[in-house]
PDB file of C-alpha atoms and ligand atoms in Angstrom:
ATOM      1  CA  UNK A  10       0.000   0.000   0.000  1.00  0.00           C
ATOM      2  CA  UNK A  11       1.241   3.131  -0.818  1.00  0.00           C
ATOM      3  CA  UNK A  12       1.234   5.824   1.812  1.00  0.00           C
ATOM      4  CA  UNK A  13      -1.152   8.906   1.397  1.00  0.00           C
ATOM      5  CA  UNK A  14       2.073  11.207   2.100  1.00  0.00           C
ATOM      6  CA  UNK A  15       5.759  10.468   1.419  1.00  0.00           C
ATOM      7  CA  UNK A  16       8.294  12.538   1.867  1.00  0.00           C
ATOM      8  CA  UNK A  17      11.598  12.262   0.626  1.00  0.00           C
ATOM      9  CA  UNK A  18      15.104  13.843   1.693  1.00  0.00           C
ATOM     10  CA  UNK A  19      13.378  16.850   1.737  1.00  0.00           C
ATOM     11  CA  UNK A  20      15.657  20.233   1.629  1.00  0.00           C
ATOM     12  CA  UNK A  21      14.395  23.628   2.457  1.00  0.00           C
ATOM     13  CA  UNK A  22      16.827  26.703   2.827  1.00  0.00           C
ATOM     14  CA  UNK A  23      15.762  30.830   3.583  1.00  0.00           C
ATOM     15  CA  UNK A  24      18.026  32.029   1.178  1.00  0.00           C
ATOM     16  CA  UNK A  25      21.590  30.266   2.372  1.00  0.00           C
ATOM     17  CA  UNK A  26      20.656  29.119   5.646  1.00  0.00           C
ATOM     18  CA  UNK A  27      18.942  25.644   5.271  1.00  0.00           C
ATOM     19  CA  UNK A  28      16.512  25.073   7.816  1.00  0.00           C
ATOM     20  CA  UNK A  29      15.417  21.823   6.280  1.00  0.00           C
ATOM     21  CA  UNK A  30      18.424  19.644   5.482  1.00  0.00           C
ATOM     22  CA  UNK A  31      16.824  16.404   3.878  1.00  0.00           C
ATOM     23  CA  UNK A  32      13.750  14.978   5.692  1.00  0.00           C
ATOM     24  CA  UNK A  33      12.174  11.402   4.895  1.00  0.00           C
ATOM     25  CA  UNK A  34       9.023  10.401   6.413  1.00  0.00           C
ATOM     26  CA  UNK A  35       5.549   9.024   5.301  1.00  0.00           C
ATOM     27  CA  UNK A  36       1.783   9.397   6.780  1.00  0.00           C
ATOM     28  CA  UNK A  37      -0.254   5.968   6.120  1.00  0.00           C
ATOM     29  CA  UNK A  38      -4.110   6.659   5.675  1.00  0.00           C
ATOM     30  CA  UNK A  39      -5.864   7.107   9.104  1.00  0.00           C
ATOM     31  CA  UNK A  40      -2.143   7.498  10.986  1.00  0.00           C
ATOM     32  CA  UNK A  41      -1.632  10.302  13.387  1.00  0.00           C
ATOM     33  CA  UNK A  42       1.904  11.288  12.954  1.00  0.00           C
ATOM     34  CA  UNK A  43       3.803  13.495  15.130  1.00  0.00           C
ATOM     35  CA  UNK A  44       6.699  15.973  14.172  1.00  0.00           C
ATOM     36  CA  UNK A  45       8.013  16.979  17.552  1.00  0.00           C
ATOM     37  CA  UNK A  46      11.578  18.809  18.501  1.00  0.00           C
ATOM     38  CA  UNK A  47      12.739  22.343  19.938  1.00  0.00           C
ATOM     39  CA  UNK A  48      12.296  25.701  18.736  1.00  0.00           C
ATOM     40  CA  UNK A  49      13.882  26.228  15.024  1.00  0.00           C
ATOM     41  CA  UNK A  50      14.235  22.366  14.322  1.00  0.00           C
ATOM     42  CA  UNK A  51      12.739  22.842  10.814  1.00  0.00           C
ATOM     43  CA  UNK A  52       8.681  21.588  12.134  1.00  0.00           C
ATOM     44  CA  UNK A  53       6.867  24.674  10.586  1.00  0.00           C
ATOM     45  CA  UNK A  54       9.171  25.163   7.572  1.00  0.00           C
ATOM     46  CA  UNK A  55       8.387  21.331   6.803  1.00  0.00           C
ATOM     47  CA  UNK A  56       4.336  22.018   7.431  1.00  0.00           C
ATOM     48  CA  UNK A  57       4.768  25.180   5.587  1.00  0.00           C
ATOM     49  CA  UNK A  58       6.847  23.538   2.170  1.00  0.00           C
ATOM     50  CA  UNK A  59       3.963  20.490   2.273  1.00  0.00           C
ATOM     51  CA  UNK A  60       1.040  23.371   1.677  1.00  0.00           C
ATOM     52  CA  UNK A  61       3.317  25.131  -1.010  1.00  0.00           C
ATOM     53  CA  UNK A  62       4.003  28.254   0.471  1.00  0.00           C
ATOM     54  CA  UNK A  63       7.559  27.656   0.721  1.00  0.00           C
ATOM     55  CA  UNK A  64       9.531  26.086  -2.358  1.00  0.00           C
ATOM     56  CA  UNK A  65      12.011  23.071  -1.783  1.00  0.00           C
ATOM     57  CA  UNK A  66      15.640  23.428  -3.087  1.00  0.00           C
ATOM     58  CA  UNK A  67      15.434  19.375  -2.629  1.00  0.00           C
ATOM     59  CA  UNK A  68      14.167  15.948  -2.563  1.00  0.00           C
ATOM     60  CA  UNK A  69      10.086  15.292  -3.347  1.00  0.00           C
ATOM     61  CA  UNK A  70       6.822  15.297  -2.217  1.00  0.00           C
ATOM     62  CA  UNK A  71       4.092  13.299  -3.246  1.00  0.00           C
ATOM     63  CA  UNK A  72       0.538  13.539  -1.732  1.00  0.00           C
ATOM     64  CA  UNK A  73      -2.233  11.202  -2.595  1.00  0.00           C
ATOM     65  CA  UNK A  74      -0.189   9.649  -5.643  1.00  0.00           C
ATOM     66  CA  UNK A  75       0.855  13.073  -7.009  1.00  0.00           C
ATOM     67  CA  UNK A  76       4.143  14.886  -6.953  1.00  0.00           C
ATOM     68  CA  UNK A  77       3.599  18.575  -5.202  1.00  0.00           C
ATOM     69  CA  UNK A  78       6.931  19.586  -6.326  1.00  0.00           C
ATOM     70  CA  UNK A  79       5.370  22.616  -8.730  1.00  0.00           C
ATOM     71  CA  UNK A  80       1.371  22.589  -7.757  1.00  0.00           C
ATOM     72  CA  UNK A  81       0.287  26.081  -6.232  1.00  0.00           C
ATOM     73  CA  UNK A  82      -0.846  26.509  -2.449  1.00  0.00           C
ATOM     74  CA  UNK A  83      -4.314  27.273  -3.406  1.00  0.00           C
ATOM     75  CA  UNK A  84      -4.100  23.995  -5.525  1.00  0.00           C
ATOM     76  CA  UNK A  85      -2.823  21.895  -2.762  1.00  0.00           C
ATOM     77  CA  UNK A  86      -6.194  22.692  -0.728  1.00  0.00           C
ATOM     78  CA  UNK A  87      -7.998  21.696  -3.357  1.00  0.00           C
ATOM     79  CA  UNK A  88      -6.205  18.325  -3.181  1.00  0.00           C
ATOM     80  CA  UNK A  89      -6.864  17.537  -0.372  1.00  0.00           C
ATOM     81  CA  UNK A  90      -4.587  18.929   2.486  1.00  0.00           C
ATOM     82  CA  UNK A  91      -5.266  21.691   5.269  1.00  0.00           C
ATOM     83  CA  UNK A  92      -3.193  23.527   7.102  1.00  0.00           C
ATOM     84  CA  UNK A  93      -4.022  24.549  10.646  1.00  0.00           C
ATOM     85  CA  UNK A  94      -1.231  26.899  10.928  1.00  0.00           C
ATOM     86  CA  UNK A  95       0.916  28.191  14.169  1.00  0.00           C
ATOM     87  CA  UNK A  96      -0.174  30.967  15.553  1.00  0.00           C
ATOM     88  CA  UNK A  97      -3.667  30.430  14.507  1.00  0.00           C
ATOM     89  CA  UNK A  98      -4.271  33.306  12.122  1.00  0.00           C
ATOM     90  CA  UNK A  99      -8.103  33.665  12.539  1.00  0.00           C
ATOM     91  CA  UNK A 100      -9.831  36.526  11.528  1.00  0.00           C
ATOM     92  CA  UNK A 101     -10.811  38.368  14.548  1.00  0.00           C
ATOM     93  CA  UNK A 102     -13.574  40.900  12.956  1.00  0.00           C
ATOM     94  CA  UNK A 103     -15.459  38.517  11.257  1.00  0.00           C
ATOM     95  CA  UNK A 104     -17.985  36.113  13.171  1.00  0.00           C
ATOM     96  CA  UNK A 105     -16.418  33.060  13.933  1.00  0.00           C
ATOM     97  CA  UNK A 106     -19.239  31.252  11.311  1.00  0.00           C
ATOM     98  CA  UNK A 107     -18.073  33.233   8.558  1.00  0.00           C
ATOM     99  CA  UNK A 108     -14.156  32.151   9.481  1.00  0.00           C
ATOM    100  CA  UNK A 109     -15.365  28.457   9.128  1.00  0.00           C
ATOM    101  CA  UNK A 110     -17.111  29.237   6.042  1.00  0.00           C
ATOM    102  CA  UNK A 111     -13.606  30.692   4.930  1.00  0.00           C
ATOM    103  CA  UNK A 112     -12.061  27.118   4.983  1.00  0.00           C
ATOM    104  CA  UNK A 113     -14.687  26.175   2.672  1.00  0.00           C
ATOM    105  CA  UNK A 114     -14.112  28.580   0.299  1.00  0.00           C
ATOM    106  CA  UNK A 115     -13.073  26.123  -2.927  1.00  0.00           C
ATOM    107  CA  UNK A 116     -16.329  23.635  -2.396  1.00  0.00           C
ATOM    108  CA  UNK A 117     -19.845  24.828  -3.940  1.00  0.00           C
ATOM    109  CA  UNK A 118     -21.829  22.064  -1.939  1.00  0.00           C
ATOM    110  CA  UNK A 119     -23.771  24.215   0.002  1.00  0.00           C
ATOM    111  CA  UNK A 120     -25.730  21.402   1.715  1.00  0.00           C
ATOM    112  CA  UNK A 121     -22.195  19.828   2.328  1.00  0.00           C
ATOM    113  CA  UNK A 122     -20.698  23.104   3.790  1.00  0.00           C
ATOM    114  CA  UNK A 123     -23.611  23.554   6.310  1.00  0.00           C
ATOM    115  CA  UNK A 124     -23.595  20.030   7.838  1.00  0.00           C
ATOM    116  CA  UNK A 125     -19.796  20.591   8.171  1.00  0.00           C
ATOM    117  CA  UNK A 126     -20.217  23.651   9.895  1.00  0.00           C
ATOM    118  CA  UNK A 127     -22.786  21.795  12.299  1.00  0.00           C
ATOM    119  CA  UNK A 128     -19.804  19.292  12.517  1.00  0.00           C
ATOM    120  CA  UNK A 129     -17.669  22.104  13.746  1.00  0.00           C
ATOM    121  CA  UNK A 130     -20.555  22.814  16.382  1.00  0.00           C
ATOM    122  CA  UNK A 131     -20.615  19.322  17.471  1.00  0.00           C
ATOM    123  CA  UNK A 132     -17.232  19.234  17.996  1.00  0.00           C
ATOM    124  CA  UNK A 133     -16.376  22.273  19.702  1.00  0.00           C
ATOM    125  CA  UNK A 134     -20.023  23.483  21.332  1.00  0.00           C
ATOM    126  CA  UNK A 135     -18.619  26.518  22.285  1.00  0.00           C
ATOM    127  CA  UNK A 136     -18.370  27.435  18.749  1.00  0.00           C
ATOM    128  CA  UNK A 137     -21.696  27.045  17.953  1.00  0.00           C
ATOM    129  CA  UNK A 138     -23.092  29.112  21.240  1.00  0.00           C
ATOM    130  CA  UNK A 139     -20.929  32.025  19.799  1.00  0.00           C
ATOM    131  CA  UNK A 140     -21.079  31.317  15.870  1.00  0.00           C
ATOM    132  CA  UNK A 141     -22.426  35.506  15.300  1.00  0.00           C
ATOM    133  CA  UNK A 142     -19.585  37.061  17.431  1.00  0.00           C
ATOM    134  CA  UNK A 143     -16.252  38.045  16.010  1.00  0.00           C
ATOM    135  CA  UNK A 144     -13.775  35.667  16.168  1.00  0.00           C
ATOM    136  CA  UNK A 145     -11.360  38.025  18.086  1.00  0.00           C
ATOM    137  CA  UNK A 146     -13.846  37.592  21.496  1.00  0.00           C
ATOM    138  CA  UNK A 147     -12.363  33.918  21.876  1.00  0.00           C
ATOM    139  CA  UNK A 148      -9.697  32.794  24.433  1.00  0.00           C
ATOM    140  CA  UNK A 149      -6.631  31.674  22.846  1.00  0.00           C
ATOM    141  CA  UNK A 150      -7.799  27.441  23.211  1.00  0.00           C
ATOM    142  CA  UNK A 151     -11.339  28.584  21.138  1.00  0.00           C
ATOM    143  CA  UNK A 152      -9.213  30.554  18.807  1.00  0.00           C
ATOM    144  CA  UNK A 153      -7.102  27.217  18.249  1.00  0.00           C
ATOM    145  CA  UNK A 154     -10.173  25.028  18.051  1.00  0.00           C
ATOM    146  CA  UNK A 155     -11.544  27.925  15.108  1.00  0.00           C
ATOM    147  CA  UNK A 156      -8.447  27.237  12.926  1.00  0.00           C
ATOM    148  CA  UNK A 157      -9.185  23.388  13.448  1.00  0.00           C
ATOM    149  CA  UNK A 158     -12.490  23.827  12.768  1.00  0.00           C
ATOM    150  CA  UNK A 159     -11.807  26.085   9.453  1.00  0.00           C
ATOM    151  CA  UNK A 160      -9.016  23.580   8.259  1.00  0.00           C
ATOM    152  CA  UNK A 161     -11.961  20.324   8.687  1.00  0.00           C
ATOM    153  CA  UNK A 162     -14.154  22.814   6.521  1.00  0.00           C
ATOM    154  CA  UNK A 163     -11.816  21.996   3.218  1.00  0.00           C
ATOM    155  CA  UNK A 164     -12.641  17.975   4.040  1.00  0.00           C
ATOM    156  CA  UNK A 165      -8.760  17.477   4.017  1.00  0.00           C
ATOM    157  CA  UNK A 166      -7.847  13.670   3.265  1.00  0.00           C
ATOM    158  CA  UNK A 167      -4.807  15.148   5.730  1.00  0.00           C
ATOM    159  CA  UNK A 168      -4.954  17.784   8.274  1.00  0.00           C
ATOM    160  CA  UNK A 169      -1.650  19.333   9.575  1.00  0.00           C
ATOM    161  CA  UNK A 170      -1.406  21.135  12.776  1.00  0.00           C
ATOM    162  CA  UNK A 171       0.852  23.032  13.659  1.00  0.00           C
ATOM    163  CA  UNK A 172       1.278  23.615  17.670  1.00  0.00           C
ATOM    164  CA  UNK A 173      -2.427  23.418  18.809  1.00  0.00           C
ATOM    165  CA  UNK A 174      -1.819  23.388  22.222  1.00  0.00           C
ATOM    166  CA  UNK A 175       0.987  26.601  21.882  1.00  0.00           C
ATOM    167  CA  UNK A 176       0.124  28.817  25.197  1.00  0.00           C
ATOM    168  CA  UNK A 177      -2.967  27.105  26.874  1.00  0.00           C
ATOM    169  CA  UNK A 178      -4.316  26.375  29.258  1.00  0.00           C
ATOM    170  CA  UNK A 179      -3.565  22.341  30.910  1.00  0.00           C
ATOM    171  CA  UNK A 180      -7.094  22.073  30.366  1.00  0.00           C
ATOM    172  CA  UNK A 181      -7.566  23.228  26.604  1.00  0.00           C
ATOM    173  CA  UNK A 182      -4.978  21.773  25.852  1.00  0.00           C
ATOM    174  CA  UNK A 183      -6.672  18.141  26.602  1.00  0.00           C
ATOM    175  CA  UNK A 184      -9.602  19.323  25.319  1.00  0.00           C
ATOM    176  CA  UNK A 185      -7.530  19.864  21.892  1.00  0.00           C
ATOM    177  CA  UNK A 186      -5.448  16.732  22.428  1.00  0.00           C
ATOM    178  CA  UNK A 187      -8.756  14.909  22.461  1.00  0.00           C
ATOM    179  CA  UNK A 188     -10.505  15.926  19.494  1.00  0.00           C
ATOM    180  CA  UNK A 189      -7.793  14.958  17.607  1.00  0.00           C
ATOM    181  CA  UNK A 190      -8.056  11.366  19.157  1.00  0.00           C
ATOM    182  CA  UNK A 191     -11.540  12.052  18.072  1.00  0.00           C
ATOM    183  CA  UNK A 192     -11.094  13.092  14.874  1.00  0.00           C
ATOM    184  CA  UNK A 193      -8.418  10.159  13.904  1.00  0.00           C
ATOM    185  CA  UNK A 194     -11.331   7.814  15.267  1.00  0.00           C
ATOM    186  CA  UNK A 195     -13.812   9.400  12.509  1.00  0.00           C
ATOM    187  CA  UNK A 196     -10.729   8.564  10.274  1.00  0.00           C
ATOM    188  CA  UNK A 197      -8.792  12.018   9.508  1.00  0.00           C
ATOM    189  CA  UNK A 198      -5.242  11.543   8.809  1.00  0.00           C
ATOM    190  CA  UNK A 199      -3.088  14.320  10.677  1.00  0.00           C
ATOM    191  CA  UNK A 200       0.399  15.575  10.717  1.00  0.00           C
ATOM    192  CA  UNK A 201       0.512  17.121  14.299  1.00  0.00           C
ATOM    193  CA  UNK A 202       3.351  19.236  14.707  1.00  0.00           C
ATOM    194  CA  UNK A 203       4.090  19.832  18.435  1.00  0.00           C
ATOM    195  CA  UNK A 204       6.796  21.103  21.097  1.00  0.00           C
ATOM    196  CA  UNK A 205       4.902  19.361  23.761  1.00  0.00           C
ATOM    197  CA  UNK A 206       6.412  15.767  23.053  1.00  0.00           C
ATOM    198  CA  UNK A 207       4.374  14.341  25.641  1.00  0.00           C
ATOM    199  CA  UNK A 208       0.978  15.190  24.405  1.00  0.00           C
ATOM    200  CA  UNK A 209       2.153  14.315  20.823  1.00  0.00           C
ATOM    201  CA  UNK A 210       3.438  11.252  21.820  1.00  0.00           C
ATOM    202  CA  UNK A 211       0.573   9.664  23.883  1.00  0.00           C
ATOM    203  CA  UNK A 212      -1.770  10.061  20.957  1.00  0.00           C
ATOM    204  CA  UNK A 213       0.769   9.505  17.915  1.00  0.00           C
ATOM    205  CA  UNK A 214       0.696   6.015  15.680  1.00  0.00           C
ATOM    206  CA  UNK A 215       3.918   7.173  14.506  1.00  0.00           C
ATOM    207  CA  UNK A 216       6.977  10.171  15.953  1.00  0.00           C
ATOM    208  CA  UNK A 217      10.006  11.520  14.356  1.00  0.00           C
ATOM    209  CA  UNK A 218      11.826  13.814  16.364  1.00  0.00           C
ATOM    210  CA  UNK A 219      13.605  17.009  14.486  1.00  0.00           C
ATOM    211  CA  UNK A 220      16.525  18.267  15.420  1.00  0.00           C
ATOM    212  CA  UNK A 221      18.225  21.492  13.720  1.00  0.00           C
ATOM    213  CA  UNK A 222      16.625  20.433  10.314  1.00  0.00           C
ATOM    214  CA  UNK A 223      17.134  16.597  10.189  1.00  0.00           C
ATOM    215  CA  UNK A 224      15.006  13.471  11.686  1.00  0.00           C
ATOM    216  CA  UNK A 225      17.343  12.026  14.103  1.00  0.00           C
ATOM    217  CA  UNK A 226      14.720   9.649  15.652  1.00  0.00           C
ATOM    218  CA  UNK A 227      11.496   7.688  14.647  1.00  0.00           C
ATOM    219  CA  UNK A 228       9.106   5.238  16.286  1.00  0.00           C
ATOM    220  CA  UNK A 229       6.119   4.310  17.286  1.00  0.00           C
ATOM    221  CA  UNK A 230       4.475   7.008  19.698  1.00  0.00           C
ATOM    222  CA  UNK A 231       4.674   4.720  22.172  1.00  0.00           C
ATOM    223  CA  UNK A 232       8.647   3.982  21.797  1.00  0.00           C
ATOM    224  CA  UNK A 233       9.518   7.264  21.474  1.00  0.00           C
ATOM    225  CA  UNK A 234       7.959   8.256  24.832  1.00  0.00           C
ATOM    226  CA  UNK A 235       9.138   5.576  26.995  1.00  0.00           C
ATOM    227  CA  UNK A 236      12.904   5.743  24.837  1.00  0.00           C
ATOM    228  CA  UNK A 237      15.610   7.285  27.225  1.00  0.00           C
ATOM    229  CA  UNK A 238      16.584  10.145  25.154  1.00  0.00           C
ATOM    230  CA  UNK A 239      13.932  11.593  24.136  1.00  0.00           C
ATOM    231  CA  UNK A 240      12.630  11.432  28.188  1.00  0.00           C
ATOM    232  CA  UNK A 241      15.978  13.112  28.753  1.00  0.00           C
ATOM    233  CA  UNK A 242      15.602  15.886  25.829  1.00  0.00           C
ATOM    234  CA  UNK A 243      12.380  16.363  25.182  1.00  0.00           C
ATOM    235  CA  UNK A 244      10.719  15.187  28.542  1.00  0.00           C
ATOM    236  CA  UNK A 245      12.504  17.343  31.223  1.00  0.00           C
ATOM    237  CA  UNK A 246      14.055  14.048  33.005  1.00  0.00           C
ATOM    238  CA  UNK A 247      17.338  13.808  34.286  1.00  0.00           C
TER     239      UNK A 247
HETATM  240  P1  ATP B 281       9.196  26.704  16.091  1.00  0.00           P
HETATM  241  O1  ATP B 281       8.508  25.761  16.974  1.00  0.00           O
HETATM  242  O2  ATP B 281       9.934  27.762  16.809  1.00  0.00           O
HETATM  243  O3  ATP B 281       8.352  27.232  14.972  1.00  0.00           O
HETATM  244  P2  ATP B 281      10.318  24.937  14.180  1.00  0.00           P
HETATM  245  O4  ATP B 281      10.858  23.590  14.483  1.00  0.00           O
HETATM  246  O5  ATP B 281       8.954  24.969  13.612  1.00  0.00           O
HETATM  247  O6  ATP B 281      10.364  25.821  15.452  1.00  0.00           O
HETATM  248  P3  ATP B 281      11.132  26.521  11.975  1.00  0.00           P
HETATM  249  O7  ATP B 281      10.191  27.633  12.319  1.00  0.00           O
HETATM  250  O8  ATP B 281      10.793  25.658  10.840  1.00  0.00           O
HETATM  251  O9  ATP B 281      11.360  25.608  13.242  1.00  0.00           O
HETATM  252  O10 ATP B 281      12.579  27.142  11.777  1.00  0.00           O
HETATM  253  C1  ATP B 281      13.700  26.390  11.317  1.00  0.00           C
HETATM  254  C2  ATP B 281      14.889  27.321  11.107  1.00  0.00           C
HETATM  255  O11 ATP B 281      14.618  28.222  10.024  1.00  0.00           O
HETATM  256  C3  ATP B 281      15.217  28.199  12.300  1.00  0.00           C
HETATM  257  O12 ATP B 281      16.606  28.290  12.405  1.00  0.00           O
HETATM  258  C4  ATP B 281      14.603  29.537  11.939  1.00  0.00           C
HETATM  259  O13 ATP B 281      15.296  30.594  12.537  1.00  0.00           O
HETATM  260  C5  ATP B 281      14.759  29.557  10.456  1.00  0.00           C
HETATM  261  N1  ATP B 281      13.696  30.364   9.829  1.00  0.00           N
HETATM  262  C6  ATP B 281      12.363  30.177   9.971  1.00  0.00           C
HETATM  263  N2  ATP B 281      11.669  31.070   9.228  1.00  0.00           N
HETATM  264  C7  ATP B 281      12.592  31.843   8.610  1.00  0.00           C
HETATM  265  C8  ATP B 281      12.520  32.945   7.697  1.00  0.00           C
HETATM  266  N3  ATP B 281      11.344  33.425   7.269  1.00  0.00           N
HETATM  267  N4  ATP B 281      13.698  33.473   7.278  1.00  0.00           N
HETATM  268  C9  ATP B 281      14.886  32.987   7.699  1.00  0.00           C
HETATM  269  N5  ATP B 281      15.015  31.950   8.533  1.00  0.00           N
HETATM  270  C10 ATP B 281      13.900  31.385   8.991  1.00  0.00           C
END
């Protein structure tokens, strides 16, 4: 079976500086895989190459059978893969239904794009209680589960994410960590790109850990979490 994402010795550089120095890694259908590793390891550039907005000087990418090499960011949507990206990026004057209905902006199925905004609802109430206020009235955890919401609204055959649980709350963040254990269950695929290797880890079929542009470790979530490293790095153990 061929994987619905494979990527191969990947190389991405900001002008000379490569922050991506070859990268190999596949997602299998249904798999939650994890991209964890410190600040400036190369997670976002990787997340950000994947959706086309940055251009690799290296290597492939193929997505769903295709090569992504050349195909335009708006294209790669279109395709089939959404980008929740860091930092969030809502758009805090419009309601936070017309910011879902902005991640459904290539589909015409207007029966389709209402029972996926319901979806949204379902999953996140709190959305759906506040769907006519502007987006910028949300904590920081609603704001993330907005951008998750808006990147389901494409009906990605992959969803990337890229640090969900960045600045909340112990709470939100379990809230956040378990709707992706819910989502995977209703059989999205997700690249979840995270600092908090713990979180990642616990709910990840698959890790690779990043360091300064390069995978330096893979495993199951499982074996990365309980392997003595990455407790030591990643982990805060002595
Ligand atoms: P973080 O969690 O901080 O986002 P990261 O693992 O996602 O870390 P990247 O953001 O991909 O790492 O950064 C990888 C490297 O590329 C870092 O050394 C960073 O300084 C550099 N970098 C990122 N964006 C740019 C840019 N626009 N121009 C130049 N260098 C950049």
């Amino acid at each position: 079976m061929t994987a619905l994402l494979e990527v191969e010795d990947l190389r991405v550089a900001y002008g000379k500086i490569e922050a991506v120095k070859g990268i190999s890694f596949t997602v299998e259908a249904g798999q939650v895989v994890t991209l964890i590793g410190t600040n400036g390891a190369g997670k976002t550039t990787t997340l950000r190459t994947l959706s086309g907005l940055l251009k690799p000087i290296g290597g492939s990418i193929r997505f769903d059978g295709q090569p992504l090499g050349s195909v335009p960011a708006h294209k790669i949507v279109s395709l089939g893969l959404a980008h929740s990206p860091e930092g969030r990026h809502i758009f805090p004057r419009m309601t936070i239904e017309e910011n879902l209905l902005l991640g459904a902006f290539l589909r015409k199925d207007q029966d389709g794009i209402q029972a996926d905004v319901q979806r949204a609802y379902d999953l996140f109430p709190i959305l759906g209680e506040r769907r006519k206020q502007a987006a910028g009235t949300l904590s920081g955890g609603e704001q993330q589960m907005l951008a998750m919401g808006r990147a389901l609204m494409s009906q990605p055959k992959l969803l990337m994410l890229d640090e969900p649980s960045m600045g909340l709350s112990p709470i939100m963040m379990q809230k956040i960590m378990a709707t992706i254990v819910e989502l995977r269950n209703q059989g999205t695929t997700i690249l979840l790109v995270e600092q908090n290797a713990q979180a990642a880890l616990s709910l990840a079929d698959t890790g690779h850990v990043m360091e300064v542009g390069r995978i330096v470790l893979s495993g199951t979530g499982s074996d990365l979490l309980t392997d003595e490293s990455v407790r030591k790095a990643y982990l805060g153990e002595d």
